[in-house]
Amino acid sequence: MSSPRSADPSSSANDGLIAALDIGGTKIAGALVDRDGVLVHHARRTTPARESADILLGAVHEVLGALAVSPLWEQVQAVGIGSAGPIDVAHGTVSPVNIPAWRNFPLIESVARHPAVGDRPVTLAGDAVAMTAAEHRHGAARGHTNALCLVVSTGVGAGLVLNGSVHHGLTGNAGHLGHISIDFDGETCPCGARGCLEAIASGTAITRHALALGWQAPPTAGAAAVAAAARTGEAAAIAAFDRAARALAAGIAATAALIEIDIAVVGGGVAQSGEVFFEPLARHLRSYAAMPFLEELRVVPAELGPDAGLVGAAVLASAGVPPLATVLGHGSR
């Protein structure tokens, strides 16, 4: 999986830039992004996820400030944000599961108050929706009218492309595949539902299941370590990936049956496991996508790497959508 290329600022094409933010539970990343998805200036801070709402916002403003000191800032036309969710585009708020202090936090308004933003419009999307926009414009979903794009990591996020456009839904959370129930008798998910896909297919779940099957974990146990064990033939590790792939295949096939996608693009840390993950995923997909109109459905690795959220936030901001998720600088609508 390749990352979007970075460029020397002096070589960028200057038809306008987008200031992009990617806000998650572990890091707050920022970049100035050109129309080709090239990151021409970067900034990054660790997310103070257990701190107060004001301290969290301070870290976001620090990243914006680090971007604004670039001489390229004057070419910035808009600010795009991809945030962990759930989000509420109608009100410009976020309530990330892994950032407890932000509940219905007015992120658009708060970012727009940064002095450097000025009158530039600020646009918000969920992080998986931003990844979807990036893969549809610059990556593996290019040229597809209907697609599903997933981020399989510590959780399972997803976004939809319908009729050639990224589909946000009423609140900006459309395509939230990680929280469909695929096991009626499964364990209760932190979201409150039972048997969610995320509880079976995420990297965290893969590790937990391998341990339950008797895998002797190294000190740095995680999905990458499970994948390494699977490559050596460790039965518990292979079984854990097979279970996760089967659950994900069921979710992808159900989505395809509902809206007739022909491609599912999978990124995130678990996707970096390679064939240990994609071989059982493709095999199980053939079992669940059994209807004749699903014969062409395929699943492929994402082409963009960890910067996909920044690229996608820029894509959405440059398009100026969704309208309800945009305010002008200084909080004016």
Short mmCIF file of C-alpha atoms in Angstrom, two decimals:
data_model
loop_
_atom_site.label_atom_id
_atom_site.label_comp_id
_atom_site.label_asym_id
_atom_site.label_seq_id
_atom_site.Cartn_x
_atom_site.Cartn_y
_atom_site.Cartn_z
CA MET A 1 0.00 0.00 0.00
CA SER A 2 1.61 3.23 -1.11
CA SER A 3 1.23 6.62 0.50
CA PRO A 4 0.28 9.76 -1.40
CA ARG A 5 3.48 11.33 -2.66
CA SER A 6 4.88 14.35 -0.92
CA ALA A 7 6.56 17.21 -2.72
CA ASP A 8 8.95 20.03 -2.10
CA PRO A 9 6.82 23.18 -1.63
CA SER A 10 8.79 25.00 -4.31
CA SER A 11 7.64 22.46 -6.90
CA SER A 12 3.91 22.53 -6.19
CA ALA A 13 1.38 23.66 -8.72
CA ASN A 14 -0.31 26.69 -7.27
CA ASP A 15 -3.93 26.55 -8.31
CA GLY A 16 -4.89 26.83 -4.66
CA LEU A 17 -4.27 24.61 -1.68
CA ILE A 18 -6.46 23.06 0.99
CA ALA A 19 -5.47 22.93 4.66
CA ALA A 20 -6.45 19.44 5.80
CA LEU A 21 -6.76 18.01 9.31
CA ASP A 22 -7.03 14.34 10.27
CA ILE A 23 -8.13 13.97 13.89
CA GLY A 24 -8.04 10.61 15.62
CA GLY A 25 -7.53 9.07 19.02
CA THR A 26 -3.75 8.81 18.69
CA LYS A 27 -2.70 11.67 16.43
CA ILE A 28 -3.78 15.01 14.99
CA ALA A 29 -2.22 15.38 11.55
CA GLY A 30 -2.31 18.37 9.27
CA ALA A 31 -1.13 19.17 5.77
CA LEU A 32 -1.42 21.61 2.94
CA VAL A 33 -2.70 19.57 0.01
CA ASP A 34 -2.76 20.49 -3.68
CA ARG A 35 -5.38 19.46 -6.26
CA ASP A 36 -3.38 16.34 -7.19
CA GLY A 37 -3.39 15.04 -3.62
CA VAL A 38 0.22 16.04 -3.01
CA LEU A 39 1.07 16.99 0.58
CA VAL A 40 3.30 20.04 0.38
CA HIS A 41 3.62 20.90 4.08
CA HIS A 42 3.04 18.69 7.13
CA ALA A 43 2.38 19.03 10.85
CA ARG A 44 1.51 16.48 13.52
CA ARG A 45 0.78 16.30 17.25
CA THR A 46 -0.07 13.45 19.57
CA THR A 47 -3.74 13.54 20.54
CA PRO A 48 -4.17 14.32 24.25
CA ALA A 49 -7.17 11.99 24.16
CA ARG A 50 -7.69 11.80 27.93
CA GLU A 51 -7.41 15.52 28.54
CA SER A 52 -10.08 18.23 28.60
CA ALA A 53 -11.93 19.51 25.57
CA ASP A 54 -9.97 22.77 25.67
CA ILE A 55 -6.59 21.01 25.76
CA LEU A 56 -7.67 18.86 22.81
CA LEU A 57 -8.71 21.91 20.85
CA GLY A 58 -5.41 23.54 21.75
CA ALA A 59 -3.58 20.66 20.08
CA VAL A 60 -5.71 21.10 16.95
CA HIS A 61 -4.93 24.82 16.92
CA GLU A 62 -1.21 24.03 17.32
CA VAL A 63 -1.34 21.92 14.16
CA LEU A 64 -3.19 24.70 12.32
CA GLY A 65 -0.61 27.18 13.54
CA ALA A 66 2.21 24.98 12.30
CA LEU A 67 0.58 24.91 8.88
CA ALA A 68 -0.10 28.64 8.88
CA VAL A 69 3.57 29.57 9.30
CA SER A 70 4.28 28.14 5.85
CA PRO A 71 4.68 30.77 3.12
CA LEU A 72 2.19 28.67 1.15
CA TRP A 73 -0.61 29.46 3.62
CA GLU A 74 -1.74 32.46 1.57
CA GLN A 75 -2.71 30.03 -1.22
CA VAL A 76 -5.06 28.09 1.08
CA GLN A 77 -8.66 28.34 -0.10
CA ALA A 78 -10.46 26.21 2.49
CA VAL A 79 -9.99 23.96 5.52
CA GLY A 80 -11.09 20.33 5.45
CA ILE A 81 -11.40 18.12 8.53
CA GLY A 82 -11.64 14.35 8.72
CA SER A 83 -12.48 13.31 12.28
CA ALA A 84 -13.05 10.13 14.20
CA GLY A 85 -16.75 9.76 14.80
CA PRO A 86 -19.57 9.63 15.07
CA ILE A 87 -20.02 13.13 13.72
CA ASP A 88 -23.04 15.34 13.11
CA VAL A 89 -22.67 17.36 9.95
CA ALA A 90 -25.95 19.21 10.50
CA HIS A 91 -24.50 20.85 13.60
CA GLY A 92 -20.78 20.66 12.82
CA THR A 93 -20.12 18.57 15.93
CA VAL A 94 -18.15 15.43 16.75
CA SER A 95 -18.41 12.79 19.48
CA PRO A 96 -15.44 10.46 18.87
CA VAL A 97 -15.70 7.20 20.78
CA ASN A 98 -12.00 7.30 21.65
CA ILE A 99 -11.90 10.99 22.67
CA PRO A 100 -14.15 11.11 25.77
CA ALA A 101 -13.98 14.89 26.36
CA TRP A 102 -15.52 15.65 22.98
CA ARG A 103 -19.23 14.93 23.10
CA ASN A 104 -21.26 17.05 20.69
CA PHE A 105 -18.15 19.19 20.44
CA PRO A 106 -18.55 22.11 17.98
CA LEU A 107 -15.46 21.28 15.92
CA ILE A 108 -16.24 23.32 12.80
CA GLU A 109 -16.98 26.47 14.80
CA SER A 110 -13.91 25.93 16.99
CA VAL A 111 -11.55 25.45 14.04
CA ALA A 112 -13.06 28.44 12.25
CA ARG A 113 -12.15 30.64 15.23
CA HIS A 114 -8.43 30.07 14.68
CA PRO A 115 -7.01 33.46 13.63
CA ALA A 116 -5.25 32.05 10.57
CA VAL A 117 -8.45 30.57 9.14
CA GLY A 118 -9.94 33.99 8.43
CA ASP A 119 -12.91 33.79 6.05
CA ARG A 120 -12.00 30.43 4.61
CA PRO A 121 -14.81 27.84 4.69
CA VAL A 122 -14.34 24.88 7.02
CA THR A 123 -15.72 21.46 6.02
CA LEU A 124 -16.18 18.39 8.23
CA ALA A 125 -16.43 14.69 7.38
CA GLY A 126 -15.94 11.41 9.22
CA ASP A 127 -12.46 9.96 8.88
CA ALA A 128 -13.63 6.89 6.94
CA VAL A 129 -15.67 9.09 4.61
CA ALA A 130 -12.56 11.20 4.03
CA MET A 131 -10.58 8.05 3.21
CA THR A 132 -13.36 7.09 0.78
CA ALA A 133 -13.12 10.45 -0.97
CA ALA A 134 -9.36 10.02 -1.30
CA GLU A 135 -9.57 6.50 -2.74
CA HIS A 136 -12.34 7.54 -5.13
CA ARG A 137 -10.43 10.57 -6.44
CA HIS A 138 -6.86 9.30 -6.36
CA GLY A 139 -6.83 5.61 -5.42
CA ALA A 140 -8.28 2.13 -5.89
CA ALA A 141 -11.92 3.25 -6.30
CA ARG A 142 -11.05 5.62 -9.16
CA GLY A 143 -13.54 5.29 -12.02
CA HIS A 144 -16.11 3.32 -10.00
CA THR A 145 -19.63 4.70 -9.80
CA ASN A 146 -20.58 2.70 -6.69
CA ALA A 147 -17.99 1.57 -4.16
CA LEU A 148 -17.44 0.72 -0.52
CA CYS A 149 -14.21 1.83 1.15
CA LEU A 150 -13.18 0.50 4.55
CA VAL A 151 -10.59 1.28 7.19
CA VAL A 152 -9.87 -1.85 9.24
CA SER A 153 -7.65 -0.96 12.17
CA THR A 154 -8.41 -0.68 15.89
CA GLY A 155 -11.99 -0.28 14.69
CA VAL A 156 -13.82 -0.76 11.41
CA GLY A 157 -14.85 2.40 9.56
CA ALA A 158 -16.36 2.70 6.11
CA GLY A 159 -17.74 5.09 3.53
CA LEU A 160 -19.83 4.82 0.38
CA VAL A 161 -19.61 6.11 -3.16
CA LEU A 162 -23.05 6.18 -4.78
CA ASN A 163 -23.79 7.36 -8.30
CA GLY A 164 -20.26 8.68 -8.64
CA SER A 165 -20.24 10.80 -5.48
CA VAL A 166 -19.25 10.25 -1.86
CA HIS A 167 -22.43 9.66 0.11
CA HIS A 168 -22.53 11.36 3.51
CA GLY A 169 -26.05 10.62 4.70
CA LEU A 170 -28.20 12.84 6.90
CA THR A 171 -25.64 13.13 9.71
CA GLY A 172 -22.43 12.31 7.85
CA ASN A 173 -22.25 8.73 9.13
CA ALA A 174 -23.57 6.79 6.13
CA GLY A 175 -21.74 3.53 5.49
CA HIS A 176 -20.95 2.89 9.16
CA LEU A 177 -20.34 -0.78 8.43
CA GLY A 178 -18.44 -1.50 11.63
CA HIS A 179 -21.66 -1.19 13.59
CA ILE A 180 -23.98 -3.44 11.69
CA SER A 181 -24.85 -6.56 13.67
CA ILE A 182 -23.69 -9.84 12.14
CA ASP A 183 -23.90 -11.99 15.29
CA PHE A 184 -27.27 -11.81 17.00
CA ASP A 185 -25.91 -13.57 20.09
CA GLY A 186 -22.56 -11.81 20.09
CA GLU A 187 -21.01 -9.70 22.80
CA THR A 188 -22.23 -6.21 23.54
CA CYS A 189 -20.32 -3.55 21.60
CA PRO A 190 -19.26 -0.27 23.28
CA CYS A 191 -21.74 1.44 20.94
CA GLY A 192 -24.55 -0.36 22.81
CA ALA A 193 -25.57 -2.85 20.13
CA ARG A 194 -24.82 -6.57 20.12
CA GLY A 195 -22.66 -8.57 17.73
CA CYS A 196 -21.20 -5.65 15.75
CA LEU A 197 -18.87 -6.37 12.86
CA GLU A 198 -16.18 -4.24 14.50
CA ALA A 199 -16.13 -6.56 17.52
CA ILE A 200 -15.08 -9.44 15.25
CA ALA A 201 -13.13 -7.93 12.35
CA SER A 202 -11.04 -5.13 13.90
CA GLY A 203 -7.35 -5.51 14.63
CA THR A 204 -8.15 -5.42 18.33
CA ALA A 205 -10.65 -8.26 17.90
CA ILE A 206 -8.20 -10.32 15.85
CA THR A 207 -5.61 -10.07 18.60
CA ARG A 208 -8.15 -10.86 21.32
CA HIS A 209 -9.42 -13.94 19.47
CA ALA A 210 -5.93 -15.28 18.75
CA LEU A 211 -5.10 -15.02 22.44
CA ALA A 212 -8.33 -16.80 23.36
CA LEU A 213 -7.34 -19.65 21.02
CA GLY A 214 -4.01 -20.08 22.80
CA TRP A 215 -1.63 -17.91 20.80
CA GLN A 216 1.52 -17.20 22.78
CA ALA A 217 1.77 -13.46 22.29
CA PRO A 218 5.04 -11.53 22.14
CA PRO A 219 5.39 -8.43 24.36
CA THR A 220 4.20 -6.16 21.53
CA ALA A 221 1.05 -8.11 20.77
CA GLY A 222 -1.18 -6.62 18.09
CA ALA A 223 -2.69 -7.47 14.74
CA ALA A 224 0.71 -7.12 13.02
CA ALA A 225 2.18 -9.67 15.42
CA VAL A 226 -0.78 -12.00 14.81
CA ALA A 227 -0.21 -11.66 11.07
CA ALA A 228 3.49 -12.53 11.49
CA ALA A 229 2.52 -15.61 13.48
CA ALA A 230 -0.02 -16.61 10.82
CA ARG A 231 2.69 -16.49 8.16
CA THR A 232 4.68 -19.05 10.15
CA GLY A 233 1.69 -21.38 10.27
CA GLU A 234 0.49 -20.62 13.81
CA ALA A 235 -2.99 -22.18 13.87
CA ALA A 236 -4.53 -19.75 16.37
CA ALA A 237 -3.33 -16.74 14.38
CA ILE A 238 -4.62 -18.17 11.09
CA ALA A 239 -7.99 -18.90 12.69
CA ALA A 240 -8.25 -15.39 14.12
CA PHE A 241 -7.67 -13.80 10.70
CA ASP A 242 -10.05 -16.26 9.04
CA ARG A 243 -12.82 -15.37 11.50
CA ALA A 244 -12.30 -11.64 10.98
CA ALA A 245 -12.19 -12.02 7.20
CA ARG A 246 -15.37 -14.06 7.21
CA ALA A 247 -17.21 -11.42 9.23
CA LEU A 248 -15.95 -8.64 6.97
CA ALA A 249 -16.90 -10.60 3.85
CA ALA A 250 -20.45 -10.99 5.17
CA GLY A 251 -20.69 -7.24 5.74
CA ILE A 252 -19.28 -6.39 2.31
CA ALA A 253 -21.61 -8.85 0.57
CA ALA A 254 -24.63 -7.48 2.42
CA THR A 255 -23.69 -3.95 1.36
CA ALA A 256 -23.21 -5.07 -2.23
CA ALA A 257 -26.60 -6.79 -2.28
CA LEU A 258 -28.22 -3.62 -1.01
CA ILE A 259 -26.66 -1.03 -3.31
CA GLU A 260 -24.88 -3.04 -6.04
CA ILE A 261 -21.30 -1.96 -5.52
CA ASP A 262 -18.74 -3.76 -7.67
CA ILE A 263 -15.65 -3.00 -5.59
CA ALA A 264 -14.70 -2.88 -1.93
CA VAL A 265 -11.46 -1.08 -1.09
CA VAL A 266 -9.87 -2.03 2.23
CA GLY A 267 -7.21 0.03 3.98
CA GLY A 268 -6.00 0.51 7.53
CA GLY A 269 -3.48 -1.35 9.65
CA VAL A 270 -5.08 -4.78 9.28
CA ALA A 271 -5.01 -4.48 5.48
CA GLN A 272 -1.23 -4.19 5.72
CA SER A 273 -1.20 -7.85 6.77
CA GLY A 274 -1.35 -8.73 3.08
CA GLU A 275 -2.44 -12.18 1.90
CA VAL A 276 -2.89 -13.44 5.45
CA PHE A 277 -5.93 -11.17 5.45
CA PHE A 278 -6.92 -10.77 1.79
CA GLU A 279 -6.84 -14.45 0.83
CA PRO A 280 -9.52 -15.55 3.33
CA LEU A 281 -11.43 -12.31 2.70
CA ALA A 282 -11.71 -13.02 -1.03
CA ARG A 283 -12.53 -16.69 -0.39
CA HIS A 284 -15.33 -15.95 2.07
CA LEU A 285 -16.66 -13.14 -0.12
CA ARG A 286 -17.39 -15.66 -2.86
CA SER A 287 -19.50 -17.65 -0.39
CA TYR A 288 -21.55 -14.68 0.80
CA ALA A 289 -21.85 -12.77 -2.48
CA ALA A 290 -23.80 -15.62 -4.06
CA MET A 291 -26.39 -13.78 -6.15
CA PRO A 292 -25.68 -13.63 -9.90
CA PHE A 293 -25.60 -9.82 -9.96
CA LEU A 294 -22.72 -9.91 -7.45
CA GLU A 295 -20.42 -12.03 -9.58
CA GLU A 296 -18.19 -9.09 -10.49
CA LEU A 297 -17.76 -7.91 -6.90
CA ARG A 298 -14.14 -7.84 -5.83
CA VAL A 299 -12.17 -6.67 -2.85
CA VAL A 300 -8.83 -4.89 -3.27
CA PRO A 301 -6.26 -3.20 -1.03
CA ALA A 302 -6.40 0.58 -0.71
CA GLU A 303 -3.79 2.39 -2.79
CA LEU A 304 -3.28 5.35 -0.47
CA GLY A 305 -1.50 4.96 2.84
CA PRO A 306 -1.85 6.64 6.24
CA ASP A 307 -2.21 10.09 4.65
CA ALA A 308 -5.47 9.12 2.92
CA GLY A 309 -7.54 10.93 5.56
CA LEU A 310 -5.73 14.20 4.86
CA VAL A 311 -6.05 13.79 1.10
CA GLY A 312 -9.75 12.97 1.42
CA ALA A 313 -10.47 15.90 3.73
CA ALA A 314 -8.89 18.12 1.09
CA VAL A 315 -10.91 16.51 -1.71
CA LEU A 316 -14.17 17.15 0.16
CA ALA A 317 -13.24 20.70 1.13
CA SER A 318 -12.31 21.57 -2.44
CA ALA A 319 -15.71 20.28 -3.56
CA GLY A 320 -17.42 22.30 -0.82
CA VAL A 321 -19.60 19.39 0.34
CA PRO A 322 -21.60 18.44 2.26
CA PRO A 323 -23.24 21.89 2.50
CA LEU A 324 -24.58 21.36 6.01
CA ALA A 325 -21.06 20.56 7.24
CA THR A 326 -19.53 23.87 6.23
CA VAL A 327 -19.28 27.23 7.95
CA LEU A 328 -17.21 30.27 7.11
CA GLY A 329 -14.33 31.53 9.20
CA HIS A 330 -15.17 33.33 12.46
CA GLY A 331 -18.29 31.16 12.77
CA SER A 332 -20.46 32.96 10.20
CA ARG A 333 -22.80 30.68 8.24
#
